[in-house]
Amino acid sequence: MAAPTVLHRCSSSISSPATRQLRRRSFHVRFSDDRQALFSRIAPVYDNLNDVLSLGQHRVWKRMAVSWSGAKKGDRVLDICCGSGDLAFLLSEKVGIDGQVIGLDFSRKQLVVASSKQEQRSNPCYKNIEWLEGDALNLPFPDGHFNAITLGYGLRNVVDRERAVEEMLRVLRPGCKASILDFNKSMQPITALFQEWMIDNVVVPAATQYGLAEEYKYLKSSIQQYLTGKELELLALLSGFSDAKFYEIAGGLMGNLVARR
Ligand SMILES: C/C(=C\Cc1cc(O)c2ccccc2c1O)CCC[C@H](C)CCC[C@H](C)CCCC(C)C
Ligand SMILES: C[S@@+](CC[C@H](N)C(=O)[O-])C[C@H]1O[C@@H](n2cnc3c(N)ncnc32)[C@H](O)[C@@H]1O
């Protein structure tokens, strides 16, 4: 009697590896398009809300991330998911006029903000920055191309974290470091509760003033679906990095993974 149900179940599970791969790819493409659209929508207010909502502290955290990257004078460095360019500008100051910085992002609107900030700033070293529209999951660079990489508030937002980490490893020179800054998925209940309370009761209401409530509500769910510091260290090591260390900052609200190729 159960034959039709079993047949039905069987038929839905007969898909080939190729169709499963196609489904996975279409899933990623759809989610990636949604993410791209989200960050393009928030581009006009992104910097100001970050400054106001973190009381300017995000600039301290980004400076720490750049220091951990090991970028130095004359280096060729990459800021992945560069957005409005905060980390790229800090890298530019580190590598100096003889160095080279590439800021890569798949949101053109974020890159327009970054480029206009570059034009408005008088520091001559910022001329060493090039903005590139591209995908963190398919970096358009040869193997071993960069002396240092930063990824600020990006790994939590890409649709394939393993792929993003593998691409970072590939384009890094051996012995060089990737510095990955993001919210910390804290294992401390009090910290996690405070982080969620701040997002629910401060961040989202502020974003609502700009019609961006849904975009900033995404923060909480994305942190809940993120990896803990220990899981990030393991992801880096399993991807082929020789060494990985996660540092909690901002009282455990944020965290920075430093991975050496
Ligand atoms: C620079 C920061 C966040 C960048 C950022 C990352 C994302 O994935 C987003 C996704 C969707 C919308 C916006 C973003 C986004 O802005 C961190 C600082 C800015 C935060 C918006 C504020 C976070 C507040 C902390 C939870 C508590 C700060 C306590 C104290 C004032 C330091
Ligand atoms: C929260 S912003 C971070 C911007 C900047 N790094 C900072 O620290 O302020 C995340 C950025 O990642 C970009 N992004 C997300 N997924 C991406 C991908 N697969 N390839 C390139 N950029 C991506 C978004 O367009 C957005 O600009």
XYZ file of N, CA and C and ligand atoms in Angstrom, residues 38-39 42 46 49-50 53-55 57-58 61-62 153 156-157 182-183 194-195 198-199 203 215-216 218-219 222 253-254, ligand 1:
122
model
N 21.267 44.328 -0.515
C 21.192 44.866 0.848
C 22.289 45.892 1.088
N 23.530 45.546 0.751
C 24.646 46.463 1.039
C 24.651 47.677 0.117
N 22.147 50.109 1.829
C 22.615 50.807 3.044
C 23.829 51.696 2.772
N 25.773 53.971 5.582
C 26.574 52.935 6.247
C 27.622 53.528 7.184
N 26.041 55.544 10.242
C 25.413 54.700 11.272
C 26.474 53.917 12.042
N 27.516 53.471 11.353
C 28.589 52.762 12.070
C 29.224 53.664 13.119
N 26.465 54.425 15.951
C 26.014 53.266 16.737
C 27.141 52.584 17.512
N 28.383 52.791 17.053
C 29.505 52.198 17.820
C 30.256 53.272 18.589
N 29.689 54.506 18.597
C 30.364 55.651 19.249
C 31.782 55.807 18.716
N 33.830 53.619 17.865
C 34.759 52.548 18.251
C 35.104 51.610 17.101
N 34.225 51.525 16.062
C 34.536 50.592 14.967
C 35.830 50.983 14.282
N 38.592 49.251 16.162
C 38.606 47.818 15.860
C 39.219 47.580 14.484
N 38.925 48.463 13.523
C 39.478 48.300 12.168
C 40.977 48.569 12.157
N 34.137 42.630 8.491
C 32.670 42.459 8.498
C 32.191 41.911 7.157
N 31.115 36.880 7.526
C 29.755 36.554 8.015
C 28.722 36.795 6.902
N 29.084 37.643 5.928
C 28.109 38.043 4.911
C 28.232 37.309 3.581
N 35.124 40.839 12.611
C 33.661 40.750 12.523
C 33.034 40.794 13.916
N 31.734 40.722 13.956
C 31.056 40.538 15.228
C 31.503 39.203 15.802
N 23.597 40.986 25.591
C 23.820 42.440 25.449
C 23.907 42.819 23.972
N 24.642 42.004 23.216
C 24.806 42.273 21.774
C 23.435 42.285 21.085
N 21.320 45.331 22.189
C 21.760 46.567 21.518
C 21.233 46.614 20.083
N 21.297 45.471 19.395
C 20.827 45.452 18.006
C 19.316 45.700 17.960
N 20.245 49.642 17.573
C 20.651 49.636 16.150
C 19.442 49.668 15.224
N 17.094 45.698 6.878
C 18.515 45.503 6.563
C 19.335 45.334 7.840
N 19.003 46.107 8.879
C 19.795 46.039 10.115
C 19.310 44.935 11.042
N 18.866 42.081 9.936
C 19.697 40.977 9.401
C 20.939 40.762 10.268
N 21.423 41.857 10.902
C 22.636 41.726 11.721
C 22.487 40.605 12.755
N 22.344 37.092 11.279
C 23.619 36.709 10.653
C 24.659 36.353 11.717
N 32.286 41.637 22.160
C 31.244 41.945 21.171
C 31.742 41.724 19.756
N 33.072 41.948 19.588
C 33.695 41.790 18.275
C 34.832 40.782 18.397
C 31.397 48.376 11.657
C 30.331 47.561 12.317
C 29.406 46.906 11.594
C 29.439 46.862 10.101
C 28.216 46.170 9.551
C 28.282 44.839 9.263
C 27.171 44.183 8.741
O 27.247 42.869 8.456
C 25.949 44.853 8.519
C 24.832 44.185 7.992
C 23.666 44.875 7.782
C 23.574 46.220 8.087
C 24.671 46.901 8.598
C 25.870 46.209 8.816
C 27.016 46.859 9.348
O 26.977 48.172 9.687
C 30.246 47.511 13.841
C 29.739 48.822 14.471
C 28.415 49.269 13.913
C 27.211 48.433 14.402
C 26.010 48.652 13.499
C 26.873 48.799 15.856
C 26.974 47.605 16.745
C 26.704 47.998 18.193
C 27.269 46.954 19.127
C 26.396 45.705 19.115
C 27.374 47.515 20.527
C 28.437 48.634 20.584
C 28.675 48.958 22.042
C 29.629 50.129 22.274
C 29.015 51.432 21.774
C 30.971 49.910 21.629
